[in-house]
């Protein structure tokens, strides 16, 4: 089961109302390489992966939900004072028509999240390689998002999230090595 | 109803976030390096420290966790704002 802790993993601050940046951030909310996809991908892969790496998938998958909450907080803070006119000017007029200022699991272009973004192949190496690629894509997306804003407070939170994906990628690479060692043991003994 | 958030609130919250960062990092590291006794010792040491900071935070600002993982005040103050995205 999961227990909720009433705090963010890392402080989220923004220095201005900026619905256009909120729109871009949705890429990491409901996008293919976003935090929802990451959390659901890793937690779902656990059931068919060797015991040795279930702990890692559980922990990173859980941490991704904390990242999802941070992105939601960024979007919330960037849009909570936005008027319908400001939402429209930011390209969120169609979003406003359907959701007001509510959050919705979609990417920056408004495409709803889909399970087709994530895979569980039943092959541990294939799954972990997908996870490494997902982390690298998430890291790159965070870099592009940092480049898109001049809000240093927002950049601070995004840089934290970018660095987390670097660590996740490293840990998944180590998990691949652990499984390869195990596989080789099986072959020789 | 939103409680007044003073400077001390943010100081304690940041302390907790800092120690939890160390713990997440050590946890993920240990997931792939389970034999590192030094890291395990650090992990347990920081786990104890996080307990103390969380206790201090909760005694002033209310429960951090649901489902009985934190004690409640009267009335049931788990449901009190602020929620994480509101601070
Ligand atoms: Fe993440
Ligand atoms: Fe990640």
Tab-separated table of C-alpha atoms and ligand atoms in Angstrom:
chain	number	residue	atom	x	y	z
A	1	UNK	CA	0.000	0.000	0.000
A	2	UNK	CA	0.970	3.645	-0.073
A	3	UNK	CA	0.949	6.245	2.674
A	4	UNK	CA	0.675	9.940	1.829
A	5	UNK	CA	3.001	12.463	3.361
A	6	UNK	CA	1.674	16.005	3.553
A	7	UNK	CA	4.718	17.765	2.128
A	8	UNK	CA	6.450	18.230	-1.210
A	9	UNK	CA	9.699	16.385	-1.883
A	10	UNK	CA	11.362	19.715	-2.637
A	11	UNK	CA	10.015	23.286	-2.279
A	12	UNK	CA	8.176	24.664	-5.321
A	13	UNK	CA	8.193	28.413	-5.790
A	14	UNK	CA	7.212	30.543	-8.760
A	15	UNK	CA	7.761	34.287	-9.019
A	16	UNK	CA	4.871	35.194	-11.342
A	17	UNK	CA	1.578	34.105	-12.869
A	18	UNK	CA	2.623	32.450	-16.146
A	19	UNK	CA	-0.052	30.234	-17.760
A	20	UNK	CA	2.015	29.743	-20.911
A	21	UNK	CA	4.809	28.148	-18.902
A	22	UNK	CA	2.167	26.044	-17.130
A	23	UNK	CA	1.067	24.780	-20.539
A	24	UNK	CA	4.631	23.741	-21.399
A	25	UNK	CA	5.035	22.039	-17.997
A	26	UNK	CA	2.075	19.774	-18.796
A	27	UNK	CA	4.535	17.801	-20.935
A	28	UNK	CA	5.950	16.469	-17.656
A	29	UNK	CA	2.478	15.999	-16.162
A	30	UNK	CA	0.615	13.934	-18.752
A	31	UNK	CA	3.210	13.590	-21.518
A	32	UNK	CA	4.883	10.431	-22.846
A	33	UNK	CA	8.062	10.976	-20.808
A	34	UNK	CA	6.340	12.729	-17.920
A	35	UNK	CA	6.064	11.893	-14.254
A	36	UNK	CA	2.703	10.087	-14.427
A	37	UNK	CA	4.037	7.831	-17.182
A	38	UNK	CA	7.221	7.228	-15.186
A	39	UNK	CA	5.428	6.300	-11.948
A	40	UNK	CA	2.942	3.986	-13.643
A	41	UNK	CA	5.590	2.414	-15.896
A	42	UNK	CA	7.933	1.414	-13.071
A	43	UNK	CA	5.308	0.268	-10.603
A	44	UNK	CA	3.606	-1.849	-13.260
A	45	UNK	CA	6.835	-3.507	-14.398
A	46	UNK	CA	7.531	-4.809	-10.890
A	47	UNK	CA	5.345	-7.900	-11.179
A	48	UNK	CA	7.425	-9.581	-13.858
A	49	UNK	CA	10.938	-8.352	-13.006
A	50	UNK	CA	13.459	-10.429	-10.997
A	51	UNK	CA	13.264	-9.927	-7.212
A	52	UNK	CA	16.669	-8.242	-7.142
A	53	UNK	CA	15.380	-5.060	-8.802
A	54	UNK	CA	11.792	-4.911	-7.482
A	55	UNK	CA	12.936	-2.671	-4.618
A	56	UNK	CA	14.501	-0.191	-7.025
A	57	UNK	CA	11.402	-0.037	-9.253
A	58	UNK	CA	9.181	0.397	-6.181
A	59	UNK	CA	11.269	3.243	-4.810
A	60	UNK	CA	11.802	5.130	-8.062
A	61	UNK	CA	8.149	4.624	-9.027
A	62	UNK	CA	7.111	6.044	-5.671
A	63	UNK	CA	9.492	8.984	-6.002
A	64	UNK	CA	7.979	9.772	-9.428
A	65	UNK	CA	4.621	10.388	-7.732
A	66	UNK	CA	6.360	12.982	-5.571
A	67	UNK	CA	7.675	14.575	-8.775
A	68	UNK	CA	4.176	14.489	-10.263
A	69	UNK	CA	2.938	16.408	-7.232
A	70	UNK	CA	5.710	18.984	-7.687
A	71	UNK	CA	4.755	19.512	-11.349
A	72	UNK	CA	1.088	19.805	-10.354
A	73	UNK	CA	2.086	22.398	-7.771
A	74	UNK	CA	4.020	24.376	-10.382
A	75	UNK	CA	1.064	24.334	-12.789
A	76	UNK	CA	-1.333	25.224	-9.972
A	77	UNK	CA	0.776	28.163	-8.803
A	78	UNK	CA	1.423	29.447	-12.337
A	79	UNK	CA	-2.293	29.467	-13.241
A	80	UNK	CA	-4.254	30.037	-10.024
A	81	UNK	CA	-4.524	33.800	-10.566
A	82	UNK	CA	-4.882	33.655	-14.352
A	83	UNK	CA	-8.013	35.202	-15.866
A	84	UNK	CA	-9.834	33.517	-18.782
A	85	UNK	CA	-8.253	36.129	-21.053
A	86	UNK	CA	-4.778	35.282	-19.825
A	87	UNK	CA	-5.487	31.569	-20.235
A	88	UNK	CA	-6.629	32.204	-23.812
A	89	UNK	CA	-3.577	34.343	-24.583
A	90	UNK	CA	-1.353	31.519	-23.294
A	91	UNK	CA	-2.945	29.029	-25.687
A	92	UNK	CA	-5.048	27.522	-22.917
A	93	UNK	CA	-8.417	28.813	-24.163
A	94	UNK	CA	-9.493	25.332	-25.210
A	95	UNK	CA	-8.223	23.954	-21.896
A	96	UNK	CA	-10.210	26.595	-20.026
A	97	UNK	CA	-13.359	25.722	-21.978
A	98	UNK	CA	-13.158	22.103	-20.816
A	99	UNK	CA	-11.488	22.365	-17.411
A	100	UNK	CA	-11.505	25.955	-16.119
A	101	UNK	CA	-8.195	26.141	-14.195
A	102	UNK	CA	-8.314	22.463	-13.191
A	103	UNK	CA	-5.435	20.127	-13.992
A	104	UNK	CA	-5.861	17.409	-16.595
A	105	UNK	CA	-3.512	14.556	-17.525
A	106	UNK	CA	-2.445	15.806	-20.926
A	107	UNK	CA	0.778	16.862	-22.616
A	108	UNK	CA	1.828	20.380	-23.619
A	109	UNK	CA	-0.192	20.073	-26.834
A	110	UNK	CA	-3.359	19.020	-25.008
A	111	UNK	CA	-3.185	15.311	-25.947
A	112	UNK	CA	-4.621	13.167	-23.102
A	113	UNK	CA	-2.306	10.727	-21.334
A	114	UNK	CA	-2.453	7.167	-22.646
A	115	UNK	CA	-1.125	3.819	-21.400
A	116	UNK	CA	0.334	3.409	-24.898
A	117	UNK	CA	3.193	5.614	-23.662
A	118	UNK	CA	4.479	2.884	-21.339
A	119	UNK	CA	5.546	-0.695	-21.828
A	120	UNK	CA	5.945	-3.848	-19.762
A	121	UNK	CA	7.534	-6.410	-22.030
A	122	UNK	CA	8.049	-9.191	-19.511
A	123	UNK	CA	11.704	-9.140	-20.516
A	124	UNK	CA	13.728	-7.554	-17.687
A	125	UNK	CA	16.507	-6.128	-19.855
A	126	UNK	CA	14.061	-4.688	-22.393
A	127	UNK	CA	12.035	-3.105	-19.575
A	128	UNK	CA	15.086	-1.590	-17.877
A	129	UNK	CA	16.419	-0.204	-21.162
A	130	UNK	CA	13.068	1.471	-21.689
A	131	UNK	CA	13.326	2.909	-18.178
A	132	UNK	CA	16.809	4.288	-18.847
A	133	UNK	CA	15.591	5.876	-22.089
A	134	UNK	CA	12.563	7.326	-20.296
A	135	UNK	CA	14.810	8.918	-17.670
A	136	UNK	CA	17.079	10.422	-20.320
A	137	UNK	CA	14.069	11.813	-22.195
A	138	UNK	CA	12.657	13.252	-18.970
A	139	UNK	CA	16.038	14.832	-18.201
A	140	UNK	CA	16.144	16.410	-21.674
A	141	UNK	CA	12.561	17.688	-21.325
A	142	UNK	CA	13.474	19.346	-18.028
A	143	UNK	CA	16.386	21.056	-19.739
A	144	UNK	CA	14.131	22.420	-22.491
A	145	UNK	CA	11.657	23.615	-19.854
A	146	UNK	CA	14.430	25.376	-17.924
A	147	UNK	CA	15.466	27.053	-21.201
A	148	UNK	CA	11.878	28.229	-21.774
A	149	UNK	CA	11.585	30.323	-18.603
A	150	UNK	CA	13.445	33.203	-16.979
A	151	UNK	CA	11.729	32.600	-13.627
A	152	UNK	CA	14.642	31.622	-11.362
A	153	UNK	CA	12.351	30.273	-8.652
A	154	UNK	CA	10.677	27.936	-11.140
A	155	UNK	CA	14.051	27.012	-12.629
A	156	UNK	CA	15.247	25.951	-9.179
A	157	UNK	CA	12.510	23.323	-8.855
A	158	UNK	CA	13.000	22.164	-12.445
A	159	UNK	CA	16.749	21.777	-11.943
A	160	UNK	CA	16.098	19.603	-8.900
A	161	UNK	CA	13.787	17.384	-10.967
A	162	UNK	CA	16.308	17.230	-13.822
A	163	UNK	CA	18.992	15.994	-11.416
A	164	UNK	CA	16.687	13.334	-9.991
A	165	UNK	CA	16.245	11.857	-13.481
A	166	UNK	CA	20.049	11.723	-13.823
A	167	UNK	CA	20.247	9.655	-10.626
A	168	UNK	CA	17.370	7.402	-11.697
A	169	UNK	CA	19.075	6.702	-15.015
A	170	UNK	CA	22.288	5.767	-13.192
A	171	UNK	CA	20.462	3.391	-10.826
A	172	UNK	CA	18.616	1.693	-13.707
A	173	UNK	CA	21.961	1.182	-15.483
A	174	UNK	CA	23.290	-0.485	-12.339
A	175	UNK	CA	20.172	-2.666	-12.238
A	176	UNK	CA	20.926	-3.837	-15.778
A	177	UNK	CA	24.430	-4.836	-14.690
A	178	UNK	CA	23.035	-6.709	-11.668
A	179	UNK	CA	20.693	-8.702	-13.922
A	180	UNK	CA	23.420	-9.390	-16.475
A	181	UNK	CA	25.686	-10.768	-13.726
A	182	UNK	CA	22.868	-13.022	-12.603
A	183	UNK	CA	22.182	-14.146	-16.144
A	184	UNK	CA	25.865	-14.961	-16.717
A	185	UNK	CA	25.979	-16.954	-13.468
A	186	UNK	CA	23.122	-19.066	-14.783
A	187	UNK	CA	24.987	-19.757	-18.017
A	188	UNK	CA	28.265	-20.838	-16.410
A	189	UNK	CA	27.097	-22.795	-13.399
B	1	UNK	CA	-9.010	26.660	7.638
B	2	UNK	CA	-5.447	27.738	7.011
B	3	UNK	CA	-3.037	28.006	9.907
B	4	UNK	CA	-0.619	30.913	10.107
B	5	UNK	CA	2.648	29.874	8.522
B	6	UNK	CA	5.541	31.564	10.220
B	7	UNK	CA	9.242	31.554	9.446
B	8	UNK	CA	9.691	28.607	11.786
B	9	UNK	CA	7.272	26.541	9.675
B	10	UNK	CA	9.381	26.909	6.558
B	11	UNK	CA	12.588	26.332	8.503
B	12	UNK	CA	11.314	23.027	9.914
B	13	UNK	CA	9.798	21.973	6.582
B	14	UNK	CA	13.086	22.614	4.771
B	15	UNK	CA	14.987	20.710	7.464
B	16	UNK	CA	12.697	17.755	6.898
B	17	UNK	CA	12.988	17.999	3.109
B	18	UNK	CA	16.784	18.132	3.400
B	19	UNK	CA	17.091	15.056	5.591
B	20	UNK	CA	14.553	13.210	3.432
B	21	UNK	CA	16.633	14.019	0.370
B	22	UNK	CA	19.621	12.305	1.982
B	23	UNK	CA	17.418	9.317	2.790
B	24	UNK	CA	15.969	8.997	-0.727
B	25	UNK	CA	19.460	9.179	-2.176
B	26	UNK	CA	20.838	6.582	0.250
B	27	UNK	CA	17.797	4.366	-0.295
B	28	UNK	CA	18.159	4.297	-4.089
B	29	UNK	CA	21.915	3.790	-3.761
B	30	UNK	CA	21.395	0.872	-1.382
B	31	UNK	CA	18.834	-0.664	-3.745
B	32	UNK	CA	21.737	-1.418	-6.087
B	33	UNK	CA	24.558	-1.581	-3.488
B	34	UNK	CA	22.951	-3.610	-0.668
B	35	UNK	CA	26.296	-4.662	0.815
B	36	UNK	CA	27.653	-1.194	1.606
B	37	UNK	CA	27.761	-1.248	5.412
B	38	UNK	CA	28.890	2.381	5.642
B	39	UNK	CA	25.917	3.582	3.645
B	40	UNK	CA	23.575	1.416	5.728
B	41	UNK	CA	24.933	2.955	8.904
B	42	UNK	CA	24.379	6.448	7.467
B	43	UNK	CA	20.895	5.425	6.359
B	44	UNK	CA	19.911	4.298	9.852
B	45	UNK	CA	21.461	7.363	11.431
B	46	UNK	CA	19.547	9.735	9.137
B	47	UNK	CA	16.389	7.698	9.608
B	48	UNK	CA	16.621	8.379	13.341
B	49	UNK	CA	17.243	12.085	12.702
B	50	UNK	CA	14.222	12.272	10.352
B	51	UNK	CA	12.082	10.779	13.117
B	52	UNK	CA	13.119	13.562	15.480
B	53	UNK	CA	12.552	16.369	12.968
B	54	UNK	CA	9.189	14.940	11.872
B	55	UNK	CA	8.098	14.670	15.511
B	56	UNK	CA	9.037	18.315	16.109
B	57	UNK	CA	7.200	19.403	12.940
B	58	UNK	CA	4.073	17.410	13.772
B	59	UNK	CA	3.867	18.670	17.350
B	60	UNK	CA	3.649	22.230	15.987
B	61	UNK	CA	1.954	21.918	12.608
B	62	UNK	CA	-0.058	18.721	12.702
B	63	UNK	CA	0.146	15.245	11.194
B	64	UNK	CA	2.374	14.573	8.197
B	65	UNK	CA	0.976	11.134	7.355
B	66	UNK	CA	-2.450	9.495	7.070
B	67	UNK	CA	-3.752	6.075	8.125
B	68	UNK	CA	-2.399	6.221	11.659
B	69	UNK	CA	1.225	6.810	10.713
B	70	UNK	CA	0.932	10.106	12.637
B	71	UNK	CA	-0.958	10.882	15.869
B	72	UNK	CA	-4.010	13.117	15.593
B	73	UNK	CA	-5.047	16.163	17.590
B	74	UNK	CA	-8.677	16.939	18.490
B	75	UNK	CA	-10.541	17.658	16.281
B	76	UNK	CA	-9.010	15.417	13.617
B	77	UNK	CA	-6.372	17.747	12.227
B	78	UNK	CA	-5.108	15.594	9.367
B	79	UNK	CA	-7.733	17.307	7.212
B	80	UNK	CA	-6.495	20.818	7.955
B	81	UNK	CA	-5.012	23.000	5.253
B	82	UNK	CA	-2.472	23.926	4.119
B	83	UNK	CA	-1.904	21.112	1.641
B	84	UNK	CA	1.532	20.843	0.057
B	85	UNK	CA	0.728	22.856	-3.072
B	86	UNK	CA	-0.672	25.703	-0.973
B	87	UNK	CA	2.546	26.620	0.842
C	1	LIG	FE1	10.726	12.139	-12.104
C	2	LIG	FE1	12.799	9.496	-12.901
